[in-house]
Amino acid sequence: MANMADVLLDLRNVRAGYGDSVVLDDLSLEVKEGESLAVLGRNGMGKSTLFLTIMGFTRLTGGSVSWRGEDITRLASHRRARLGLGWVAQEREIFPSLSVEENLIVMARPGPWNLKSAFELFPRLAERRRAMGNQLSGGEQQMLAIARSLMINPSLLLLDEPLEGLAPIIVEELAASIGRMATEHGTTIVLIEQHADVALSLTRKAVVLERGAIVHRAASEDLLADSKTLDRYLGLKLEVI
Amino acid sequence: MLGSMAGILFDGFAYGMLLFLLSVGLSVTLGMMNFINLSHASFGMLGGYVTVTLMQQLGWPFLATLPAAFVISALVGMVMERFMFRRMYRATDLDQTLLTIGVVFMSIAGAAYIWGTVQQPVVMPDYLSGSFLVGGVNIARYRLFLIVVALVITLLMIGGLEWTRFGAQIRAAVDNQRMARGLGLDVDRTFSLTFSLGSGLAGLGGALAIAMVGLDPGFAFAYLIYVLIVVSVGGLASIWGSFVAASLLGICDMAGKYYVPQLGSFLIYLMMVGILMWRPVGLFGKR
């Protein structure tokens, strides 16, 4: 059993979904401080629902969610964010009527991440700081979505398919930035990603989700080498980029 | 002829500014929070009665009653939002309409019960009474005062919404409630403050309206129509749109009553139909 103080997020036997439909069933997951975790799985297996449940946006009908040992199962979403849960949504969800800079500062909280460090991580955003949220390219939106969540100075960052739909060169750049967040800044990261190879090379641990439950847990390194398991759960043969 | 035209422009603009103050709050709550609040003019009426009561019963000077009208309407708006309207944000348009129209009837009955159905007389202080001539145009002091107040509030509102963090938070909550919550914004509180601000402005508008259009319990309905016209012609959620629409409406109404009195108020409805046929989302509306 891990030292409780080190455990940031603890999901126990969680059952959650939308309305009457259950998406996650009996799911347990623990994330420790400083850890980096990849959440893999085919489409529709409940990966995004896992994040939405952690943030309190789904209907939870069983189990519990704890944050640093405190029960937050019934806590309002905005309070979870203030406790240190950062969430980068799959659809990026940039505020269109706010400028880039406003998107960054609108909910910013004090800490090591500020406009200066965000612009250092994503220099492109500094160039576009006056642009409105709806005038950005896909890659810029993704950078902004990540930077915006960093600005609330979270202890844990949930990244939902940050590399989805981006040009290869931007994927490389973003992946490098995410890697730096984990290694240099020590940000705890949970990463959902379709590109299993990228996700596994950026993280130390991995879980595979199937039909709303975790069916496989491994060290990222090992899973990356275990093409049989990857093929079985994700149906893909890894190609080396 | 030119002098009278300038006079009509001035009077119409002043009247328009009154309509702007009464309606700008609704533009925000209807356009941004998607809540159909037909009882908006009732908050205006409340502000009016606050001013009347403070002046008549407690002998307050007129200017001192204005902040009170704002604050009390804002507080009542906040309480009603918290306990009644908030539950209806996800309800259908029809449910919202029925609830708020019910509030209008109750406010009218309540006002008639407390203050009676008669017109409430108010005596304006000397420095806001009378008029002076500028280049042949008769400038009523009170109307000039109205224009100045409305312009100051327009600037404050546009500035507050565009250049402050709270303004950015309102826009963020309107753009995407879930994401705003996910970043730590207490959306309920933000909407509550916004609603309260809108109600307070209506109250201020109501207090300022008495000297120009009088006050009786019919106010809540009579001005509901004008307020809805301003919001639909100006375009939802556009402060600038409300400003332009209210000015147009005020000037058209004055001009109509002066030049073609037999048409009465018909001209403004004609203007509304014309503008909405040309631009269904209103002059500055986006949707």
Short mmCIF file of C-alpha atoms in Angstrom, two decimals:
data_model
loop_
_atom_site.label_atom_id
_atom_site.label_comp_id
_atom_site.label_asym_id
_atom_site.label_seq_id
_atom_site.Cartn_x
_atom_site.Cartn_y
_atom_site.Cartn_z
CA MET A 1 0.00 0.00 0.00
CA ALA A 2 1.38 3.33 -1.00
CA ASN A 3 1.86 6.12 1.46
CA MET A 4 -1.49 7.96 1.50
CA ALA A 5 0.20 11.34 1.46
CA ASP A 6 1.69 10.59 -1.93
CA VAL A 7 -1.60 9.66 -3.50
CA LEU A 8 -3.14 12.62 -5.28
CA LEU A 9 -6.17 11.06 -6.88
CA ASP A 10 -7.88 7.88 -5.84
CA LEU A 11 -10.88 6.38 -7.62
CA ARG A 12 -12.46 3.38 -5.90
CA ASN A 13 -14.98 1.12 -7.62
CA VAL A 14 -16.37 4.01 -9.55
CA ARG A 15 -19.58 3.53 -11.49
CA ALA A 16 -20.55 6.53 -13.59
CA GLY A 17 -22.23 7.63 -16.78
CA TYR A 18 -24.81 9.97 -18.25
CA GLY A 19 -28.48 9.81 -17.30
CA ASP A 20 -29.38 6.14 -17.13
CA SER A 21 -26.48 4.81 -19.15
CA VAL A 22 -23.47 3.48 -17.29
CA VAL A 23 -20.13 4.04 -19.01
CA LEU A 24 -17.60 3.32 -16.27
CA ASP A 25 -18.18 0.26 -14.15
CA ASP A 26 -16.23 -0.71 -11.06
CA LEU A 27 -13.21 1.30 -12.05
CA SER A 28 -10.39 1.84 -9.57
CA LEU A 29 -7.38 4.01 -10.24
CA GLU A 30 -4.70 5.69 -8.18
CA VAL A 31 -2.45 8.53 -9.28
CA LYS A 32 0.53 9.48 -7.14
CA GLU A 33 2.27 12.82 -6.98
CA GLY A 34 4.89 13.25 -9.71
CA GLU A 35 3.60 10.28 -11.65
CA SER A 36 2.77 10.18 -15.33
CA LEU A 37 0.08 7.83 -16.51
CA ALA A 38 -1.17 6.94 -19.98
CA VAL A 39 -4.80 5.89 -20.39
CA LEU A 40 -5.15 3.78 -23.51
CA GLY A 41 -8.10 2.10 -25.13
CA ARG A 42 -10.14 2.06 -28.29
CA ASN A 43 -12.70 4.75 -29.03
CA GLY A 44 -15.84 4.61 -26.92
CA MET A 45 -14.25 2.62 -24.11
CA GLY A 46 -14.87 5.41 -21.58
CA LYS A 47 -11.56 7.27 -21.55
CA SER A 48 -13.04 10.76 -21.81
CA THR A 49 -15.82 9.77 -19.42
CA LEU A 50 -13.12 8.87 -16.91
CA PHE A 51 -11.82 12.44 -17.05
CA LEU A 52 -15.32 13.93 -16.93
CA THR A 53 -16.02 11.80 -13.87
CA ILE A 54 -12.83 12.94 -12.17
CA MET A 55 -13.95 16.54 -12.84
CA GLY A 56 -17.47 15.87 -11.57
CA PHE A 57 -19.34 16.26 -14.85
CA THR A 58 -20.96 12.81 -15.01
CA ARG A 59 -23.57 11.07 -12.93
CA LEU A 60 -21.77 8.95 -10.39
CA THR A 61 -23.83 6.07 -9.05
CA GLY A 62 -21.25 4.07 -7.15
CA GLY A 63 -17.80 4.19 -5.60
CA SER A 64 -15.82 7.20 -4.48
CA VAL A 65 -13.32 9.78 -5.69
CA SER A 66 -10.70 11.12 -3.29
CA TRP A 67 -8.19 13.92 -3.61
CA ARG A 68 -5.17 13.88 -1.29
CA GLY A 69 -7.08 11.50 0.97
CA GLU A 70 -10.22 13.65 1.13
CA ASP A 71 -13.50 12.50 -0.32
CA ILE A 72 -14.54 14.73 -3.24
CA THR A 73 -17.18 12.42 -4.68
CA ARG A 74 -19.93 15.04 -4.30
CA LEU A 75 -17.80 18.16 -4.68
CA ALA A 76 -18.81 20.73 -7.34
CA SER A 77 -16.61 20.79 -10.44
CA HIS A 78 -15.25 24.30 -9.91
CA ARG A 79 -14.13 23.36 -6.42
CA ARG A 80 -12.24 20.35 -7.76
CA ALA A 81 -10.44 22.65 -10.18
CA ARG A 82 -9.54 24.95 -7.29
CA LEU A 83 -8.16 22.01 -5.33
CA GLY A 84 -5.62 21.47 -8.11
CA LEU A 85 -7.25 19.34 -10.78
CA GLY A 86 -6.45 20.65 -14.23
CA TRP A 87 -8.41 19.38 -17.22
CA VAL A 88 -7.69 19.81 -20.92
CA ALA A 89 -10.84 18.77 -22.75
CA GLN A 90 -10.75 16.67 -25.88
CA GLU A 91 -12.55 19.31 -27.94
CA ARG A 92 -10.13 21.95 -26.57
CA GLU A 93 -13.09 24.17 -25.76
CA ILE A 94 -11.34 27.49 -26.14
CA PHE A 95 -13.54 30.44 -25.17
CA PRO A 96 -14.20 32.02 -28.58
CA SER A 97 -15.08 35.49 -27.34
CA LEU A 98 -11.92 35.81 -25.26
CA SER A 99 -8.52 36.68 -26.66
CA VAL A 100 -5.61 34.26 -26.27
CA GLU A 101 -4.30 36.25 -23.35
CA GLU A 102 -7.75 36.47 -21.74
CA ASN A 103 -8.21 32.72 -22.14
CA LEU A 104 -4.99 32.30 -20.20
CA ILE A 105 -5.62 34.74 -17.38
CA VAL A 106 -9.39 34.41 -16.98
CA MET A 107 -9.13 31.72 -14.29
CA ALA A 108 -5.40 31.88 -13.55
CA ARG A 109 -4.27 31.16 -10.01
CA PRO A 110 -0.94 32.06 -8.41
CA GLY A 111 1.94 29.61 -8.76
CA PRO A 112 4.93 28.80 -10.93
CA TRP A 113 2.86 28.91 -14.11
CA ASN A 114 2.16 32.45 -15.27
CA LEU A 115 1.89 34.27 -18.59
CA LYS A 116 5.65 34.38 -18.89
CA SER A 117 6.28 30.68 -18.33
CA ALA A 118 3.26 29.73 -20.45
CA PHE A 119 4.60 31.82 -23.32
CA GLU A 120 8.01 30.22 -22.88
CA LEU A 121 6.47 26.77 -23.19
CA PHE A 122 4.41 27.83 -26.22
CA PRO A 123 6.11 30.80 -27.93
CA ARG A 124 3.48 30.69 -30.68
CA LEU A 125 0.84 31.81 -28.16
CA ALA A 126 2.87 34.90 -27.33
CA GLU A 127 2.76 35.91 -30.99
CA ARG A 128 -0.99 35.35 -31.10
CA ARG A 129 -1.84 36.83 -27.71
CA ARG A 130 -4.23 39.45 -29.13
CA ALA A 131 -6.04 37.01 -31.42
CA MET A 132 -9.53 35.91 -30.42
CA GLY A 133 -10.17 32.33 -29.40
CA ASN A 134 -12.09 31.60 -32.59
CA GLN A 135 -9.29 32.77 -34.87
CA LEU A 136 -6.79 30.06 -33.96
CA SER A 137 -5.59 27.04 -35.87
CA GLY A 138 -6.10 23.57 -34.40
CA GLY A 139 -2.55 23.39 -33.10
CA GLU A 140 -2.75 26.84 -31.57
CA GLN A 141 -6.05 25.94 -29.92
CA GLN A 142 -4.47 22.85 -28.42
CA MET A 143 -1.48 24.79 -27.11
CA LEU A 144 -3.85 27.35 -25.64
CA ALA A 145 -6.03 24.67 -24.04
CA ILE A 146 -2.99 23.15 -22.33
CA ALA A 147 -1.51 26.49 -21.32
CA ARG A 148 -4.88 27.68 -20.01
CA SER A 149 -5.11 24.69 -17.70
CA LEU A 150 -1.51 25.13 -16.58
CA MET A 151 -2.33 28.72 -15.62
CA ILE A 152 -4.56 27.50 -12.80
CA ASN A 153 -1.39 25.84 -11.51
CA PRO A 154 -2.83 22.36 -11.09
CA SER A 155 -1.18 19.59 -9.09
CA LEU A 156 -2.47 17.12 -11.63
CA LEU A 157 -3.16 17.67 -15.30
CA LEU A 158 -5.67 15.57 -17.22
CA LEU A 159 -4.86 15.70 -20.93
CA ASP A 160 -7.54 14.30 -23.23
CA GLU A 161 -6.08 13.45 -26.64
CA PRO A 162 -3.94 16.57 -26.93
CA LEU A 163 -2.32 15.39 -30.15
CA GLU A 164 -5.53 14.48 -31.96
CA GLY A 165 -5.95 15.90 -35.43
CA LEU A 166 -2.73 17.89 -35.48
CA ALA A 167 -0.09 18.06 -38.18
CA PRO A 168 2.89 15.74 -37.51
CA ILE A 169 5.32 18.59 -36.91
CA ILE A 170 3.02 20.10 -34.29
CA VAL A 171 2.51 16.68 -32.71
CA GLU A 172 6.27 16.45 -32.21
CA GLU A 173 6.48 19.94 -30.75
CA LEU A 174 3.54 19.42 -28.41
CA ALA A 175 4.76 16.01 -27.31
CA ALA A 176 8.09 17.59 -26.42
CA SER A 177 6.31 20.28 -24.39
CA ILE A 178 4.23 17.69 -22.55
CA GLY A 179 7.40 15.72 -21.82
CA ARG A 180 9.02 18.88 -20.42
CA MET A 181 6.00 19.55 -18.22
CA ALA A 182 6.40 16.10 -16.68
CA THR A 183 10.17 15.98 -16.36
CA GLU A 184 11.29 19.58 -15.79
CA HIS A 185 8.27 20.94 -13.96
CA GLY A 186 7.31 17.74 -12.18
CA THR A 187 3.65 18.17 -13.14
CA THR A 188 1.66 15.03 -12.52
CA ILE A 189 0.07 14.00 -15.78
CA VAL A 190 -2.67 11.65 -16.88
CA LEU A 191 -2.71 11.38 -20.65
CA ILE A 192 -5.39 9.94 -22.90
CA GLU A 193 -4.00 9.33 -26.35
CA GLN A 194 -4.81 7.41 -29.49
CA HIS A 195 -1.16 7.38 -30.52
CA ALA A 196 -0.16 4.67 -28.04
CA ASP A 197 3.51 4.92 -28.97
CA VAL A 198 3.66 8.63 -28.20
CA ALA A 199 1.64 8.26 -25.02
CA LEU A 200 3.81 5.43 -23.74
CA SER A 201 7.05 7.20 -24.48
CA LEU A 202 5.84 10.27 -22.54
CA THR A 203 4.68 8.41 -19.44
CA ARG A 204 5.97 5.95 -16.90
CA LYS A 205 2.82 3.98 -16.20
CA ALA A 206 -0.11 2.94 -18.34
CA VAL A 207 -3.58 1.48 -18.02
CA VAL A 208 -5.80 0.07 -20.74
CA LEU A 209 -9.53 0.72 -20.61
CA GLU A 210 -12.07 -1.63 -22.12
CA ARG A 211 -15.84 -1.21 -21.80
CA GLY A 212 -15.50 1.15 -18.87
CA ALA A 213 -13.09 -0.89 -16.79
CA ILE A 214 -9.32 -1.18 -16.50
CA VAL A 215 -8.24 -4.44 -18.07
CA HIS A 216 -4.49 -4.03 -18.07
CA ARG A 217 -1.91 -2.17 -15.97
CA ALA A 218 1.77 -1.96 -16.82
CA ALA A 219 4.85 0.20 -16.86
CA SER A 220 4.75 2.26 -20.06
CA GLU A 221 8.17 1.00 -21.09
CA ASP A 222 7.10 -2.62 -20.79
CA LEU A 223 3.81 -2.10 -22.57
CA LEU A 224 5.59 -0.33 -25.42
CA ALA A 225 7.65 -3.50 -25.91
CA ASP A 226 4.66 -5.80 -25.48
CA SER A 227 3.16 -5.67 -28.95
CA LYS A 228 1.01 -8.70 -28.27
CA THR A 229 -0.94 -6.95 -25.49
CA LEU A 230 -1.13 -3.74 -27.45
CA ASP A 231 -2.46 -5.58 -30.44
CA ARG A 232 -4.99 -7.41 -28.33
CA TYR A 233 -6.48 -4.36 -26.60
CA LEU A 234 -5.84 -1.60 -29.06
CA GLY A 235 -5.81 -3.58 -32.29
CA LEU A 236 -2.78 -1.90 -33.60
CA LYS A 237 0.68 -2.78 -34.65
CA LEU A 238 3.04 -0.09 -33.54
CA GLU A 239 4.89 1.74 -36.20
CA VAL A 240 8.08 3.47 -35.30
CA ILE A 241 7.98 7.18 -36.03
CA MET B 1 -38.01 73.73 -38.57
CA LEU B 2 -34.35 72.80 -38.06
CA GLY B 3 -34.58 73.93 -34.48
CA SER B 4 -37.58 71.75 -33.82
CA MET B 5 -35.88 68.82 -35.50
CA ALA B 6 -32.83 69.23 -33.29
CA GLY B 7 -35.16 69.47 -30.34
CA ILE B 8 -36.88 66.23 -31.30
CA LEU B 9 -33.52 64.55 -31.76
CA PHE B 10 -32.44 65.68 -28.32
CA ASP B 11 -35.66 64.72 -26.57
CA GLY B 12 -35.84 61.45 -28.46
CA PHE B 13 -32.26 60.60 -27.59
CA ALA B 14 -32.90 61.36 -23.93
CA TYR B 15 -35.96 59.12 -24.00
CA GLY B 16 -33.89 56.49 -25.78
CA MET B 17 -31.29 56.63 -23.02
CA LEU B 18 -34.02 55.96 -20.51
CA LEU B 19 -35.08 52.90 -22.51
CA PHE B 20 -31.45 51.85 -22.73
CA LEU B 21 -31.01 51.89 -18.96
CA LEU B 22 -34.22 49.94 -18.55
CA SER B 23 -33.32 47.28 -21.09
CA VAL B 24 -29.57 46.78 -21.09
CA GLY B 25 -29.76 44.35 -18.17
CA LEU B 26 -32.22 42.19 -20.07
CA SER B 27 -29.97 42.19 -23.10
CA VAL B 28 -27.30 40.65 -20.91
CA THR B 29 -29.45 38.10 -19.07
CA LEU B 30 -31.48 37.09 -22.10
CA GLY B 31 -28.65 37.17 -24.58
CA MET B 32 -25.88 35.75 -22.47
CA MET B 33 -27.61 33.52 -19.96
CA ASN B 34 -30.49 32.55 -22.26
CA PHE B 35 -33.05 33.30 -19.62
CA ILE B 36 -36.28 34.89 -20.79
CA ASN B 37 -37.00 37.32 -18.02
CA LEU B 38 -40.24 39.09 -18.85
CA SER B 39 -40.30 40.51 -15.34
CA HIS B 40 -37.30 42.69 -16.12
CA ALA B 41 -39.40 45.87 -16.29
CA SER B 42 -40.85 44.97 -12.89
CA PHE B 43 -37.40 45.59 -11.45
CA GLY B 44 -37.51 48.97 -13.16
CA MET B 45 -40.83 49.64 -11.51
CA LEU B 46 -39.41 48.58 -8.14
CA GLY B 47 -36.58 51.09 -8.53
CA GLY B 48 -39.15 53.76 -9.30
CA TYR B 49 -41.14 53.03 -6.16
CA VAL B 50 -37.97 52.96 -4.06
CA THR B 51 -37.20 56.50 -5.21
CA VAL B 52 -40.77 57.70 -4.70
CA THR B 53 -40.97 56.21 -1.22
CA LEU B 54 -37.61 57.53 -0.08
CA MET B 55 -38.44 61.02 -1.36
CA GLN B 56 -42.02 61.21 -0.12
CA GLN B 57 -41.81 59.32 3.15
CA LEU B 58 -38.25 59.94 4.28
CA GLY B 59 -37.50 63.20 2.53
CA TRP B 60 -34.39 61.94 0.79
CA PRO B 61 -32.98 64.17 -1.97
CA PHE B 62 -33.63 62.76 -5.45
CA LEU B 63 -29.99 62.06 -6.31
CA ALA B 64 -29.45 60.11 -3.09
CA THR B 65 -32.35 57.81 -3.93
CA LEU B 66 -30.76 56.70 -7.21
CA PRO B 67 -28.05 54.47 -5.68
CA ALA B 68 -30.70 53.11 -3.31
CA ALA B 69 -32.97 52.24 -6.24
CA PHE B 70 -30.06 50.45 -7.89
CA VAL B 71 -29.01 48.54 -4.77
CA ILE B 72 -32.48 47.45 -3.68
CA SER B 73 -33.48 46.28 -7.17
CA ALA B 74 -30.17 44.45 -7.46
CA LEU B 75 -30.69 42.71 -4.11
CA VAL B 76 -34.25 41.70 -4.91
CA GLY B 77 -33.02 40.47 -8.29
CA MET B 78 -30.29 38.43 -6.62
CA VAL B 79 -32.71 36.80 -4.19
CA MET B 80 -35.21 35.95 -6.93
CA GLU B 81 -32.46 34.57 -9.12
CA ARG B 82 -31.20 32.41 -6.31
CA PHE B 83 -34.53 30.95 -5.25
CA MET B 84 -36.66 31.08 -8.37
CA PHE B 85 -35.03 31.85 -11.69
CA ARG B 86 -31.91 29.70 -11.28
CA ARG B 87 -34.02 26.57 -11.27
CA MET B 88 -35.46 27.60 -14.59
CA TYR B 89 -32.23 28.16 -16.57
CA ARG B 90 -32.58 24.74 -18.18
CA ALA B 91 -36.35 24.90 -18.50
CA THR B 92 -38.10 25.44 -21.83
CA ASP B 93 -38.74 28.91 -23.19
CA LEU B 94 -42.43 28.48 -22.46
CA ASP B 95 -41.83 27.62 -18.80
CA GLN B 96 -39.55 30.62 -18.38
CA THR B 97 -42.10 32.86 -20.07
CA LEU B 98 -44.94 31.61 -17.88
CA LEU B 99 -42.99 31.95 -14.67
CA THR B 100 -41.74 35.45 -15.35
CA ILE B 101 -45.04 36.72 -16.70
CA GLY B 102 -46.52 35.47 -13.44
CA VAL B 103 -43.98 37.57 -11.60
CA VAL B 104 -45.08 40.59 -13.66
CA PHE B 105 -48.71 40.14 -12.60
CA MET B 106 -47.66 39.71 -8.99
CA SER B 107 -45.47 42.80 -9.11
CA ILE B 108 -48.33 44.86 -10.57
CA ALA B 109 -50.78 43.63 -7.97
CA GLY B 110 -48.21 44.12 -5.22
CA ALA B 111 -47.43 47.68 -6.32
CA ALA B 112 -51.14 48.53 -6.55
CA TYR B 113 -51.68 47.11 -3.05
CA ILE B 114 -48.81 49.01 -1.45
CA TRP B 115 -48.75 52.28 -3.37
CA GLY B 116 -52.19 52.40 -4.97
CA THR B 117 -53.03 52.68 -8.65
CA VAL B 118 -52.50 56.43 -8.89
CA GLN B 119 -49.63 58.15 -10.65
CA GLN B 120 -46.84 58.90 -8.21
CA PRO B 121 -45.87 62.57 -8.16
CA VAL B 122 -42.24 63.46 -7.70
CA VAL B 123 -40.79 66.93 -7.50
CA MET B 124 -37.40 67.24 -9.14
CA PRO B 125 -34.78 69.43 -7.47
CA ASP B 126 -34.29 72.87 -9.03
CA TYR B 127 -30.98 72.07 -10.64
CA LEU B 128 -32.64 69.29 -12.65
CA SER B 129 -35.76 71.29 -13.57
CA GLY B 130 -36.39 73.78 -16.29
CA SER B 131 -34.46 74.20 -19.48
CA PHE B 132 -32.12 76.46 -21.35
CA LEU B 133 -31.63 77.40 -24.97
CA VAL B 134 -28.64 76.40 -27.04
CA GLY B 135 -28.66 77.67 -30.62
CA GLY B 136 -32.44 77.82 -30.64
CA VAL B 137 -32.84 74.33 -29.24
CA ASN B 138 -34.64 73.93 -25.98
CA ILE B 139 -32.51 71.73 -23.70
CA ALA B 140 -34.33 70.36 -20.68
CA ARG B 141 -31.88 69.97 -17.80
CA TYR B 142 -33.33 66.68 -16.65
CA ARG B 143 -33.04 65.14 -20.11
CA LEU B 144 -29.45 66.26 -20.36
CA PHE B 145 -28.84 64.65 -16.98
CA LEU B 146 -30.41 61.39 -18.24
CA ILE B 147 -28.15 61.38 -21.28
CA VAL B 148 -25.03 61.93 -19.19
CA VAL B 149 -25.94 59.18 -16.73
CA ALA B 150 -26.70 56.72 -19.55
CA LEU B 151 -23.46 57.51 -21.38
CA VAL B 152 -21.41 57.02 -18.22
CA ILE B 153 -23.11 53.68 -17.56
CA THR B 154 -22.62 52.54 -21.16
CA LEU B 155 -18.91 53.23 -20.90
CA LEU B 156 -18.68 51.52 -17.51
CA MET B 157 -20.51 48.45 -18.79
CA ILE B 158 -18.61 48.06 -22.03
CA GLY B 159 -15.36 48.68 -20.20
CA GLY B 160 -16.25 46.30 -17.41
CA LEU B 161 -17.23 43.53 -19.76
CA GLU B 162 -14.35 43.96 -22.17
CA TRP B 163 -11.44 44.96 -19.99
CA THR B 164 -11.87 43.39 -16.55
CA ARG B 165 -11.25 39.86 -15.42
CA PHE B 166 -14.81 39.63 -14.12
CA GLY B 167 -16.06 40.65 -17.56
CA ALA B 168 -13.90 37.96 -19.14
CA GLN B 169 -15.30 35.43 -16.66
CA ILE B 170 -18.86 36.35 -17.63
CA ARG B 171 -17.99 35.90 -21.29
CA ALA B 172 -16.21 32.62 -20.55
CA ALA B 173 -19.21 31.30 -18.60
CA VAL B 174 -21.50 32.29 -21.44
CA ASP B 175 -19.24 30.74 -24.09
CA ASN B 176 -18.85 27.40 -22.37
CA GLN B 177 -20.25 26.77 -18.92
CA ARG B 178 -18.71 23.34 -18.47
CA MET B 179 -15.22 24.41 -19.40
CA ALA B 180 -15.50 27.50 -17.19
CA ARG B 181 -16.44 25.28 -14.26
CA GLY B 182 -13.64 22.89 -15.15
CA LEU B 183 -11.18 25.75 -14.78
CA GLY B 184 -12.53 26.70 -11.36
CA LEU B 185 -15.17 29.33 -12.12
CA ASP B 186 -18.20 29.38 -9.85
CA VAL B 187 -20.60 29.86 -12.75
CA ASP B 188 -23.69 30.06 -10.53
CA ARG B 189 -22.19 32.92 -8.59
CA THR B 190 -21.06 34.71 -11.74
CA PHE B 191 -24.55 34.47 -13.23
CA SER B 192 -26.11 35.55 -9.95
CA LEU B 193 -23.97 38.70 -9.87
CA THR B 194 -24.67 39.38 -13.54
CA PHE B 195 -28.39 38.98 -13.06
CA SER B 196 -28.30 41.18 -10.01
CA LEU B 197 -26.37 43.87 -11.88
CA GLY B 198 -28.95 43.79 -14.68
CA SER B 199 -31.83 44.11 -12.21
CA GLY B 200 -30.06 46.97 -10.46
CA LEU B 201 -29.65 48.86 -13.74
CA ALA B 202 -33.34 48.37 -14.48
CA GLY B 203 -34.09 49.78 -11.03
CA LEU B 204 -31.94 52.80 -11.74
CA GLY B 205 -33.71 53.22 -15.08
CA GLY B 206 -37.07 53.03 -13.33
CA ALA B 207 -36.04 55.65 -10.79
CA LEU B 208 -34.87 57.97 -13.56
CA ALA B 209 -38.01 57.32 -15.61
CA ILE B 210 -40.54 58.79 -13.16
CA ALA B 211 -39.81 62.42 -13.95
CA MET B 212 -40.18 61.75 -17.68
CA VAL B 213 -42.92 59.16 -18.05
CA GLY B 214 -44.53 58.91 -14.62
CA LEU B 215 -45.01 55.85 -12.45
CA ASP B 216 -47.98 53.61 -11.75
CA PRO B 217 -48.39 49.83 -11.47
CA GLY B 218 -48.90 49.58 -15.24
CA PHE B 219 -45.22 50.42 -15.69
CA ALA B 220 -44.14 46.77 -15.53
CA PHE B 221 -46.17 45.90 -18.61
CA ALA B 222 -46.00 49.17 -20.54
CA TYR B 223 -42.21 49.16 -20.51
CA LEU B 224 -41.83 45.44 -20.95
CA ILE B 225 -42.87 45.97 -24.57
CA TYR B 226 -40.31 48.72 -25.12
CA VAL B 227 -37.60 46.76 -23.39
CA LEU B 228 -38.25 43.70 -25.57
CA ILE B 229 -38.22 45.85 -28.71
CA VAL B 230 -34.87 47.37 -27.72
CA VAL B 231 -33.34 43.97 -27.06
CA SER B 232 -34.64 42.34 -30.23
CA VAL B 233 -33.81 45.28 -32.49
CA GLY B 234 -30.38 45.78 -30.93
CA GLY B 235 -29.46 42.13 -30.98
CA LEU B 236 -29.02 39.83 -28.01
CA ALA B 237 -26.07 40.24 -25.71
CA SER B 238 -24.87 43.39 -27.41
CA ILE B 239 -24.59 46.39 -25.11
CA TRP B 240 -23.75 48.61 -28.04
CA GLY B 241 -26.72 47.14 -29.94
CA SER B 242 -29.08 48.01 -27.10
CA PHE B 243 -27.64 51.50 -27.04
CA VAL B 244 -28.25 52.09 -30.75
CA ALA B 245 -31.66 50.43 -30.73
CA ALA B 246 -32.83 52.40 -27.70
CA SER B 247 -31.66 55.66 -29.30
CA LEU B 248 -33.45 54.82 -32.56
CA LEU B 249 -36.58 53.82 -30.73
CA GLY B 250 -36.61 56.95 -28.57
CA ILE B 251 -36.07 59.27 -31.53
CA CYS B 252 -38.64 57.48 -33.74
CA ASP B 253 -41.19 57.60 -30.96
CA MET B 254 -40.69 61.33 -30.36
CA ALA B 255 -40.65 62.13 -34.06
CA GLY B 256 -43.74 60.03 -34.68
CA LYS B 257 -45.70 61.72 -31.91
CA TYR B 258 -44.61 65.15 -33.15
CA TYR B 259 -44.97 64.85 -36.93
CA VAL B 260 -47.63 62.18 -37.39
CA PRO B 261 -49.54 62.14 -34.10
CA GLN B 262 -52.42 60.21 -35.69
CA LEU B 263 -50.07 57.21 -36.00
CA GLY B 264 -49.30 57.42 -32.29
CA SER B 265 -46.84 54.79 -31.17
CA PHE B 266 -47.44 52.78 -34.33
CA LEU B 267 -44.26 54.10 -35.93
CA ILE B 268 -41.95 52.28 -33.53
CA TYR B 269 -43.59 48.94 -34.22
CA LEU B 270 -43.25 49.61 -37.92
CA MET B 271 -39.58 50.35 -37.36
CA MET B 272 -39.15 47.15 -35.38
CA VAL B 273 -40.83 44.99 -38.02
CA GLY B 274 -38.76 46.64 -40.75
CA ILE B 275 -35.44 46.15 -38.97
CA LEU B 276 -36.18 42.58 -37.96
CA MET B 277 -37.21 41.69 -41.51
CA TRP B 278 -33.94 43.15 -42.74
CA ARG B 279 -31.84 41.65 -39.93
CA PRO B 280 -33.67 38.92 -38.01
CA VAL B 281 -30.94 38.73 -35.33
CA GLY B 282 -31.13 42.48 -34.67
CA LEU B 283 -28.72 45.23 -35.62
CA PHE B 284 -25.72 43.91 -33.73
CA GLY B 285 -26.86 40.39 -32.89
CA LYS B 286 -24.80 37.37 -33.69
CA ARG B 287 -27.50 34.76 -33.50
#
